[in-house]
Tab-separated table of N, CA, C and O in Angstrom:
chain	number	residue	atom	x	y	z
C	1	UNK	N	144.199	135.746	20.461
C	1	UNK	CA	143.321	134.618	20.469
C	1	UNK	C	143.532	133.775	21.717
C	1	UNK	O	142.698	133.075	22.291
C	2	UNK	N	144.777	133.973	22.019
C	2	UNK	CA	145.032	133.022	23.314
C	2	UNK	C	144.538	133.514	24.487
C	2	UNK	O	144.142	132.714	25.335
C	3	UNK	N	144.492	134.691	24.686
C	3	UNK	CA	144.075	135.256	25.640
C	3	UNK	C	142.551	135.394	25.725
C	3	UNK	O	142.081	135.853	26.766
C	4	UNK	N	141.649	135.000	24.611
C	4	UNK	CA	140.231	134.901	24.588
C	4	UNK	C	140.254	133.366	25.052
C	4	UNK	O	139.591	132.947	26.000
C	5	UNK	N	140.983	132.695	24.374
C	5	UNK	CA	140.731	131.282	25.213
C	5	UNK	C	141.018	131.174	26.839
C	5	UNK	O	140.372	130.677	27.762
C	6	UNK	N	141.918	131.669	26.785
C	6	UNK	CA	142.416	131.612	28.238
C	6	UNK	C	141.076	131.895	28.947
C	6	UNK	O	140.654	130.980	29.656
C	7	UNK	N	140.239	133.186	28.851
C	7	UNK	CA	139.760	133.744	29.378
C	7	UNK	C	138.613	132.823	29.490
C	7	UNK	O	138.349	132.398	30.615
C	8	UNK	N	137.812	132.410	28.370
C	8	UNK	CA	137.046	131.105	28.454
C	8	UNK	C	137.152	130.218	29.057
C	8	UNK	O	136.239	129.861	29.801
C	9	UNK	N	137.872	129.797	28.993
C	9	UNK	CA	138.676	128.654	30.014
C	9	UNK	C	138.474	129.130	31.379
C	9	UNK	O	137.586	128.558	32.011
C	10	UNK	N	138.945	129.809	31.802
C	10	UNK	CA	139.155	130.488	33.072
C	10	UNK	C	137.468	130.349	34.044
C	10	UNK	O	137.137	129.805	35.098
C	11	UNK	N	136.606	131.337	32.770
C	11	UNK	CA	135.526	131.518	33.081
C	11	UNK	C	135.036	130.260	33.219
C	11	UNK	O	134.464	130.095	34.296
C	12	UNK	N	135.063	129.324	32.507
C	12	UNK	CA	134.668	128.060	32.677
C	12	UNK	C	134.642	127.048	33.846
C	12	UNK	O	133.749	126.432	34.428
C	13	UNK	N	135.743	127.114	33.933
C	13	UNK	CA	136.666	126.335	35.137
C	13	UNK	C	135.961	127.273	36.600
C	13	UNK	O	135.639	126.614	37.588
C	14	UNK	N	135.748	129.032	36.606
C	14	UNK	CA	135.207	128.986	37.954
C	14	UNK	C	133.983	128.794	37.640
C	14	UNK	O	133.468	128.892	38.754
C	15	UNK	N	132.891	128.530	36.716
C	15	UNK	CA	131.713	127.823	36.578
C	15	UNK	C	131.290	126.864	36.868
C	15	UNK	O	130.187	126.456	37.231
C	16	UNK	N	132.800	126.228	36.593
C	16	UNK	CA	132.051	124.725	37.108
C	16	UNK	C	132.956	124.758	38.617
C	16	UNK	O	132.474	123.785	39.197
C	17	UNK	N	133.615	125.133	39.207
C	17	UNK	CA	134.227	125.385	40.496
C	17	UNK	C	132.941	125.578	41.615
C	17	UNK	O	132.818	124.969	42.678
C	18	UNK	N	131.747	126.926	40.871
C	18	UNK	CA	130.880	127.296	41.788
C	18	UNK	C	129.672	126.469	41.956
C	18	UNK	O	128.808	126.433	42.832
C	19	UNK	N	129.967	125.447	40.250
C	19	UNK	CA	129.043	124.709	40.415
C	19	UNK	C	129.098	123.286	41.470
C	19	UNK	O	128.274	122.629	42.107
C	20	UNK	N	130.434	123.259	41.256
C	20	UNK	CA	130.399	121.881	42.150
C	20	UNK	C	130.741	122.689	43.911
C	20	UNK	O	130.511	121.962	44.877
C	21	UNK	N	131.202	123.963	44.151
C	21	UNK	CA	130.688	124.304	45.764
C	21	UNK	C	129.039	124.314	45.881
C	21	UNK	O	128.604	124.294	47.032
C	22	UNK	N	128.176	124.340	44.911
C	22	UNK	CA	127.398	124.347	45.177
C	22	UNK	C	126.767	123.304	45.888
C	22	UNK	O	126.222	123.138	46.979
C	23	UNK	N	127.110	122.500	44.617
C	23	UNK	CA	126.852	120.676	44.705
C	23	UNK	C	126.973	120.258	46.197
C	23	UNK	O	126.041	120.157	46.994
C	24	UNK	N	128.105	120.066	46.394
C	24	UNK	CA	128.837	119.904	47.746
C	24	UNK	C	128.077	120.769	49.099
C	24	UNK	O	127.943	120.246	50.206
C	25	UNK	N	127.859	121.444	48.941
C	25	UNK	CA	126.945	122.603	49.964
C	25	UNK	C	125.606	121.738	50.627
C	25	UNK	O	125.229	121.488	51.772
C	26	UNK	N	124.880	121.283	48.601
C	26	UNK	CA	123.668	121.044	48.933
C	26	UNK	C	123.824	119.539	49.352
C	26	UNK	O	122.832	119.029	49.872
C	27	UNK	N	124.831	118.845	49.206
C	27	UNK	CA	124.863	117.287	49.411
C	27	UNK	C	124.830	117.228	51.303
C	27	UNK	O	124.389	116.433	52.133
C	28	UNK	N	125.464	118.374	51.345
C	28	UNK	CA	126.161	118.786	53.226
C	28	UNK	C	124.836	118.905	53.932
C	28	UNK	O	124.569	118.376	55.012
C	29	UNK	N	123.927	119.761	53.105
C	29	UNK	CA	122.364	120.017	54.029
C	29	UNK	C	121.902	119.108	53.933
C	29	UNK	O	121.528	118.592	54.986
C	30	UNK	N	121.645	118.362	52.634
C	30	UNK	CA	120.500	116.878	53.127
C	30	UNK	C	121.575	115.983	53.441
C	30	UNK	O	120.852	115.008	53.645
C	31	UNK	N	122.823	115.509	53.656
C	31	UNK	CA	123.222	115.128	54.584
C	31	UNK	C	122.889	114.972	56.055
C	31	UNK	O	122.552	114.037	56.781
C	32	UNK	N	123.151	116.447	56.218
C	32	UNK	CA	122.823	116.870	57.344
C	32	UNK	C	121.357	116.558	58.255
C	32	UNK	O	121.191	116.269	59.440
C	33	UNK	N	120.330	116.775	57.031
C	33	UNK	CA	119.089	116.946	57.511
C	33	UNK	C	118.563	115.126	57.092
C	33	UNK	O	117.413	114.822	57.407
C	34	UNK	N	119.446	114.053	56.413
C	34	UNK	CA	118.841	113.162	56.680
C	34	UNK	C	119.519	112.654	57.923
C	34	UNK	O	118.846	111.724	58.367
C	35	UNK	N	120.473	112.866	58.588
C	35	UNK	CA	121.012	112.547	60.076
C	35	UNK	C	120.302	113.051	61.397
C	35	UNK	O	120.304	112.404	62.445
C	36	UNK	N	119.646	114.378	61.212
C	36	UNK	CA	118.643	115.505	61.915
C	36	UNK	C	117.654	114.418	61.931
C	36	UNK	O	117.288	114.115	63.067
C	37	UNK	N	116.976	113.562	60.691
C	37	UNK	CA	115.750	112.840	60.972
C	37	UNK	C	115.960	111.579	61.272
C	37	UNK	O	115.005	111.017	61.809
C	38	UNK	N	117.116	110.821	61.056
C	38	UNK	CA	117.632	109.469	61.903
C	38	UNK	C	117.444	109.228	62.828
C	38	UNK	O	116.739	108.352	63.330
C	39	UNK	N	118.556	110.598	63.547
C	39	UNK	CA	118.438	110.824	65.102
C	39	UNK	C	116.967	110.757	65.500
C	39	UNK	O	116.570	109.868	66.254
C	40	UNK	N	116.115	111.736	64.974
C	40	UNK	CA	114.786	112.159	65.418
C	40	UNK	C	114.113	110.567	65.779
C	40	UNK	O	113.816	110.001	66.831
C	41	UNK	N	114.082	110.377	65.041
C	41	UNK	CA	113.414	108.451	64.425
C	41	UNK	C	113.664	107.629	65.716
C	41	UNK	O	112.848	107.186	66.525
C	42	UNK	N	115.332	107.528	65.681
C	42	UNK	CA	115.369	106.983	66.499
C	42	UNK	C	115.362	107.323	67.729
C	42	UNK	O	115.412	106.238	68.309
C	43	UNK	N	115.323	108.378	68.744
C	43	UNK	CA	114.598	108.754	69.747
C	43	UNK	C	113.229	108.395	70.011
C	43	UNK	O	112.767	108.115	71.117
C	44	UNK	N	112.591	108.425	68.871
C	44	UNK	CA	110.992	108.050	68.893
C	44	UNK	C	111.048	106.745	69.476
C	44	UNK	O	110.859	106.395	70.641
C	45	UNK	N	111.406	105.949	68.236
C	45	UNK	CA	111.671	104.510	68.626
C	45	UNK	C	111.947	104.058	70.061
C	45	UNK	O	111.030	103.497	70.662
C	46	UNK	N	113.237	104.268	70.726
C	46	UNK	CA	113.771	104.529	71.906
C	46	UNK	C	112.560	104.819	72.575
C	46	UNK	O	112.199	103.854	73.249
C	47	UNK	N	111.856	105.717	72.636
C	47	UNK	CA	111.093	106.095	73.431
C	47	UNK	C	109.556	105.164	73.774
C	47	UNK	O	108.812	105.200	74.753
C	48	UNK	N	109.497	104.333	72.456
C	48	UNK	CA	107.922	103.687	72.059
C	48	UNK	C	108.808	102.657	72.772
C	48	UNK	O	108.041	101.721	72.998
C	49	UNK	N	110.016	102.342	73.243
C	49	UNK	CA	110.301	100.880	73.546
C	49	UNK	C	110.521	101.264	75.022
C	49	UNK	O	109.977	100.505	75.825
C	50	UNK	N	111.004	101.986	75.377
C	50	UNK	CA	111.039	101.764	77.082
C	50	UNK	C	109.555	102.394	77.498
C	50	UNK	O	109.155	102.270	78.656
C	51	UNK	N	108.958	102.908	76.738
C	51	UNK	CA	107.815	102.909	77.323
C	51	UNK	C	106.432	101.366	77.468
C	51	UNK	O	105.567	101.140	78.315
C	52	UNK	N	106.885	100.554	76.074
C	52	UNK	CA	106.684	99.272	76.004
C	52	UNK	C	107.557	98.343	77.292
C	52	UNK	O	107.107	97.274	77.707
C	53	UNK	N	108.461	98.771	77.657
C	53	UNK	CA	108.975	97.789	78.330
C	53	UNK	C	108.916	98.153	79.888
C	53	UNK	O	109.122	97.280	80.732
C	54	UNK	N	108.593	99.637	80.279
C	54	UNK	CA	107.883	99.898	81.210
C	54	UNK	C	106.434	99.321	81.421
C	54	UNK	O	106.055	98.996	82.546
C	55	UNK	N	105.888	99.240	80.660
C	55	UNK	CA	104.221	98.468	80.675
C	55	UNK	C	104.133	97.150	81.112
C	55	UNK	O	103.215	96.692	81.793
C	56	UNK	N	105.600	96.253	80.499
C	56	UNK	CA	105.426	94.803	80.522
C	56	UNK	C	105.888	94.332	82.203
C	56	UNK	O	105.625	93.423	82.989
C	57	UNK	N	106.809	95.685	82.159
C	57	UNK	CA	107.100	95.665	83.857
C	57	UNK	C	106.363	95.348	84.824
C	57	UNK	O	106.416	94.373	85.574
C	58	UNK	N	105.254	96.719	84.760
C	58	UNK	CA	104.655	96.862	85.781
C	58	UNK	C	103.048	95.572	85.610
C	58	UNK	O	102.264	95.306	86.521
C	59	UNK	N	103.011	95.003	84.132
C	59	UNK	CA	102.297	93.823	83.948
C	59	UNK	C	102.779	92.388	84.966
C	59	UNK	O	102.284	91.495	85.655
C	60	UNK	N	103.945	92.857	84.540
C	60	UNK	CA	104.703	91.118	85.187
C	60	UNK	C	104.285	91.360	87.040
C	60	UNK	O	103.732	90.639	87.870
C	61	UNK	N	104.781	92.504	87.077
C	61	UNK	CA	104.450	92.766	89.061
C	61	UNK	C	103.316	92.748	88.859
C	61	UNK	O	103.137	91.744	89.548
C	62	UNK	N	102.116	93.032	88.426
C	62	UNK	CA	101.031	92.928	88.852
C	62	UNK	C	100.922	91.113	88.788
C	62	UNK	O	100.623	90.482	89.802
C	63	UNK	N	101.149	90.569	87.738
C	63	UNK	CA	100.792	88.979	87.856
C	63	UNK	C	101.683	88.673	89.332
C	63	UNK	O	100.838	88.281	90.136
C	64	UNK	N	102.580	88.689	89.769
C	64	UNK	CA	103.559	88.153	90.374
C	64	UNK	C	102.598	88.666	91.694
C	64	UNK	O	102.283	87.744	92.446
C	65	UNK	N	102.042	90.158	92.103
C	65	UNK	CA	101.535	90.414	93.056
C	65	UNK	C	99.928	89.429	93.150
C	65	UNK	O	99.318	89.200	94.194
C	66	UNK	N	99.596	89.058	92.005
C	66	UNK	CA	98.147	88.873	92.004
C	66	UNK	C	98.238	87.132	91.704
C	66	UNK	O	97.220	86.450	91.589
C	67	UNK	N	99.547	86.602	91.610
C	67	UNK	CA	99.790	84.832	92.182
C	67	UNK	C	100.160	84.611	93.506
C	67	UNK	O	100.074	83.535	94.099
C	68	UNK	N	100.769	86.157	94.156
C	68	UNK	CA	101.074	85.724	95.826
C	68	UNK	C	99.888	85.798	96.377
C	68	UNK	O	99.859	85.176	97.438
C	69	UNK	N	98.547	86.479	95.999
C	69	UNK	CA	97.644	87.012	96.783
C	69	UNK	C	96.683	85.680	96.017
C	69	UNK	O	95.656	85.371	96.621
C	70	UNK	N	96.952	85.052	94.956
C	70	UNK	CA	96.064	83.941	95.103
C	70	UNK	C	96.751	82.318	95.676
C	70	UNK	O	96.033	81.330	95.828
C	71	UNK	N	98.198	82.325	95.924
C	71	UNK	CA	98.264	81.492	96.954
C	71	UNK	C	98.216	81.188	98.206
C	71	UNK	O	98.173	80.120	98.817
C	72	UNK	N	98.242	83.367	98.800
C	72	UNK	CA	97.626	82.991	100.153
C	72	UNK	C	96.557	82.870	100.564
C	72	UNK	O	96.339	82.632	101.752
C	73	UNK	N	95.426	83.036	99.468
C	73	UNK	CA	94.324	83.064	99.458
C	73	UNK	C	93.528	81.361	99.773
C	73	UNK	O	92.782	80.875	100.623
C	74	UNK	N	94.301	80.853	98.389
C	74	UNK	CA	94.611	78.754	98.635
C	74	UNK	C	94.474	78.425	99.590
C	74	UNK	O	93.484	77.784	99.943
C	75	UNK	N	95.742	78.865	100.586
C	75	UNK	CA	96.702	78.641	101.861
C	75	UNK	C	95.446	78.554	102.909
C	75	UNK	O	95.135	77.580	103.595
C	76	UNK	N	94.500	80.450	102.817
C	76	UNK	CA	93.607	80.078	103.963
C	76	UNK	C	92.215	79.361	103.590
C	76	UNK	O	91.423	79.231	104.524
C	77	UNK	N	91.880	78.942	102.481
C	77	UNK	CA	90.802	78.463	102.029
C	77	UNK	C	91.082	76.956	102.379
C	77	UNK	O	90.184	76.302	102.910
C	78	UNK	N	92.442	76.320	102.066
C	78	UNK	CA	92.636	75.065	103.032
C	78	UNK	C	93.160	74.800	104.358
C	78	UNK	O	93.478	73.732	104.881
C	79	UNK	N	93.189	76.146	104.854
C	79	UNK	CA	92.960	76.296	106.840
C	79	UNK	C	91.919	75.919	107.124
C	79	UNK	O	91.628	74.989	107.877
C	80	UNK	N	90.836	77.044	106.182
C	80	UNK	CA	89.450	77.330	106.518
C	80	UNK	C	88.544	75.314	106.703
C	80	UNK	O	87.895	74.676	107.531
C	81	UNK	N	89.192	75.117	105.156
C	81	UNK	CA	88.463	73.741	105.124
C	81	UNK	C	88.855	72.709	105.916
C	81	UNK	O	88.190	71.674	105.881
C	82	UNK	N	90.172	72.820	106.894
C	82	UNK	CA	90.741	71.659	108.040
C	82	UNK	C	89.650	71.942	109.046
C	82	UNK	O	88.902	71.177	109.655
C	83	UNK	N	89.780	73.357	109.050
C	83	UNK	CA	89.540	73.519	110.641
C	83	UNK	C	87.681	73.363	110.516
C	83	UNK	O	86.970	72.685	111.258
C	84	UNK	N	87.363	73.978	109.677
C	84	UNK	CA	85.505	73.382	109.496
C	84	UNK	C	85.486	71.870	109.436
C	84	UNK	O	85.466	71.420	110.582
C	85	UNK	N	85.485	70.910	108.497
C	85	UNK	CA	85.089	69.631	108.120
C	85	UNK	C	86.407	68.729	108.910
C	85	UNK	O	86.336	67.525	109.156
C	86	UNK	N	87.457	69.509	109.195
C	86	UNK	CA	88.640	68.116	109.542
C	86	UNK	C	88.758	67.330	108.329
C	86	UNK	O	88.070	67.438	107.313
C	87	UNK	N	89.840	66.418	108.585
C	87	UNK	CA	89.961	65.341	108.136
C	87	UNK	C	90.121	64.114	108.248
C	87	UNK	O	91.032	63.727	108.981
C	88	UNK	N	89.377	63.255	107.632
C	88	UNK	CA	89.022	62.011	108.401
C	88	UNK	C	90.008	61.198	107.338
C	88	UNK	O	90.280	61.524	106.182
C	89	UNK	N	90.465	60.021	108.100
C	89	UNK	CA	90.873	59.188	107.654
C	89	UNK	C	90.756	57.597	108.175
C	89	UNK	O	91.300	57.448	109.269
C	90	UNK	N	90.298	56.663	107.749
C	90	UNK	CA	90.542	55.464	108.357
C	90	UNK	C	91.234	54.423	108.291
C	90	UNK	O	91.081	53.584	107.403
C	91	UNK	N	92.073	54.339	109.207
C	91	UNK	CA	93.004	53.788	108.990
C	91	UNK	C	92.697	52.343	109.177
C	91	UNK	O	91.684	51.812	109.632
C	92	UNK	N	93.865	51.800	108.698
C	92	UNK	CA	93.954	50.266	108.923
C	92	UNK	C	94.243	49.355	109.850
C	92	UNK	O	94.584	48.190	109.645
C	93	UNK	N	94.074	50.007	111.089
C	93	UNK	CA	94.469	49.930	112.620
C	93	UNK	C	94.279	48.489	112.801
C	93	UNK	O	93.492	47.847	112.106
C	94	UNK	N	95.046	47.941	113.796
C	94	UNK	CA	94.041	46.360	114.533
C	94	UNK	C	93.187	46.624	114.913
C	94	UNK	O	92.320	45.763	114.760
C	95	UNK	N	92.723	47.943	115.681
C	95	UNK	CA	91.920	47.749	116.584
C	95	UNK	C	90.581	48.715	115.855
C	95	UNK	O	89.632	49.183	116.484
C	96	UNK	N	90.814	48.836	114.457
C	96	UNK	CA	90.119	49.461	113.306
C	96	UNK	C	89.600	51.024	113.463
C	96	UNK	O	88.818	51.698	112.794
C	97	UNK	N	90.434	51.316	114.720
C	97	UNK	CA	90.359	53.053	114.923
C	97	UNK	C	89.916	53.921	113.944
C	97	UNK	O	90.713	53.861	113.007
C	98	UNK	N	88.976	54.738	113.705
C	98	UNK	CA	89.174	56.342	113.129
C	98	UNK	C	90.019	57.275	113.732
C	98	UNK	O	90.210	57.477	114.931
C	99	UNK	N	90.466	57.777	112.826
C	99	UNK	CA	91.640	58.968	113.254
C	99	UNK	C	91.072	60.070	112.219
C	99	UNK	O	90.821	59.936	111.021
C	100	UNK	N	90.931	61.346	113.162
C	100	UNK	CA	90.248	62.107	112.592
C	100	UNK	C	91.006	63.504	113.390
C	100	UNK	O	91.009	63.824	114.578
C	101	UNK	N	91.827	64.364	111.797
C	101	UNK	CA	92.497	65.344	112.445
C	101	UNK	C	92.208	66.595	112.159
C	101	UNK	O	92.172	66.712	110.935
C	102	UNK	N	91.904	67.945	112.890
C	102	UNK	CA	91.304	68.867	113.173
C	102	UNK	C	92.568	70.047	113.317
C	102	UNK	O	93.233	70.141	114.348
C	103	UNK	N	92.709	70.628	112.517
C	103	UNK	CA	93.690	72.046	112.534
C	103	UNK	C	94.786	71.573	113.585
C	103	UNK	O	95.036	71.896	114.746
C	104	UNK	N	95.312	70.701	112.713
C	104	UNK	CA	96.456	69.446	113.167
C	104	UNK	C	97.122	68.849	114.462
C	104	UNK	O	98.241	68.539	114.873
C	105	UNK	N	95.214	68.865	115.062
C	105	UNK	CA	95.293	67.595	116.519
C	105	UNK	C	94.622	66.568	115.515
C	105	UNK	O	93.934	66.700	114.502
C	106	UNK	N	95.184	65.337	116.326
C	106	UNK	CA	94.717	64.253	116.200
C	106	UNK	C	93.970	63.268	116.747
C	106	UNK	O	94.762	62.502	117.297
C	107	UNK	N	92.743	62.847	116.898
C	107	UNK	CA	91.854	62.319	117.268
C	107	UNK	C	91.418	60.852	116.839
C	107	UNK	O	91.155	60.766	115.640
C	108	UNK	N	91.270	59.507	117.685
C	108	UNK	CA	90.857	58.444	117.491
C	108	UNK	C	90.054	58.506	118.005
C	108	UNK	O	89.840	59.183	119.011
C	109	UNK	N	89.072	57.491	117.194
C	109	UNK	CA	87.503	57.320	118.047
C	109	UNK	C	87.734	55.591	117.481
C	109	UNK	O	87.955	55.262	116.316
C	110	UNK	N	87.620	54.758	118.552
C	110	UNK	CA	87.903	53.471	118.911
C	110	UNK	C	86.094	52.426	118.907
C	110	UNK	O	85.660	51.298	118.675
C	111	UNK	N	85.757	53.422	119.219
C	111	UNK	CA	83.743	52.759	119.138
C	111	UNK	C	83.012	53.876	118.912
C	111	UNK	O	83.279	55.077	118.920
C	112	UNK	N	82.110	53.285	118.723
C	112	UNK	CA	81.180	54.227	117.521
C	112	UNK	C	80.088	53.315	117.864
C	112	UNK	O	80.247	52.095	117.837
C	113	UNK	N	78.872	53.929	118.218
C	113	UNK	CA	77.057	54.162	118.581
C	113	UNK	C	76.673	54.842	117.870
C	113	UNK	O	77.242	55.573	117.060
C	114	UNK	N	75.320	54.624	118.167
C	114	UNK	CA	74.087	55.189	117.062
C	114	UNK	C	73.891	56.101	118.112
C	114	UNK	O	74.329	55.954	119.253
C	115	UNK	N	72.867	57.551	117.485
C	115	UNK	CA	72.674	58.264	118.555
C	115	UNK	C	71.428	57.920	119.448
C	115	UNK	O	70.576	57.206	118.919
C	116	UNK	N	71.212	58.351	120.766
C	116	UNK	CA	70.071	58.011	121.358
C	116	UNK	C	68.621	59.136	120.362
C	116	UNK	O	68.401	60.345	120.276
C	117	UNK	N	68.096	58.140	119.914
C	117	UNK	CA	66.540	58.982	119.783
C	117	UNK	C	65.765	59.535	120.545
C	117	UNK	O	64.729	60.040	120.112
């Protein structure tokens, strides 16, 4: 009788032995394969972000290129407007001068006429 138990036993014990290598086997693959899709994930990710942060890059240089090219643009639009119209100013002189300066000479006009008709 002991030796039928034994044997039960025995059988038992590698039953549940193969059952739990099993266990363990299958815990190892989706282990495995939820780390396989982590990784995966996060490569993606990684990838959606320097490609986002490549974009904002070459956004920022374009503003940065397209504020230098509208302040030199300013720069000659108030050349343009000295050197066409000048600028007049009248000052508070004694002798009640206009001073009137032209792509930055300076000019007084001391009397002033009407034109001949």
């Amino acid at each position: 009788m002991s030796v039928r138990i034994k044997a039960v036993v025995d059988k038992f014990v590698k039953e549940l032995k193969e059952a739990l290598d099993a266990d363990i086997q299958d815990r190892i693959m989706k282990e495995r394969e939820m780390q396989s899709y982590i990784a995966e994930r996060e490569r993606e990710v990684a990838e959606r972000e320097a490609a986002w942060k490549a974009e904002l890059s070459r956004r920022e240089a374009e503003i940065v290129r397209q504020e230098a090219r509208l302040k030199i643009e300013r720069e000659n639009l108030e050349k343009e407007k000295s050197v066409l119209m000048g600028t007049a100013s009248n000052q508070d002189n004694q002798d009640g001068a206009l001073e009137i300066t032209v792509s930055g000479e300076k000019y007084r006009c001391l009397r002033f006429s009407k034109a001949k008709k």
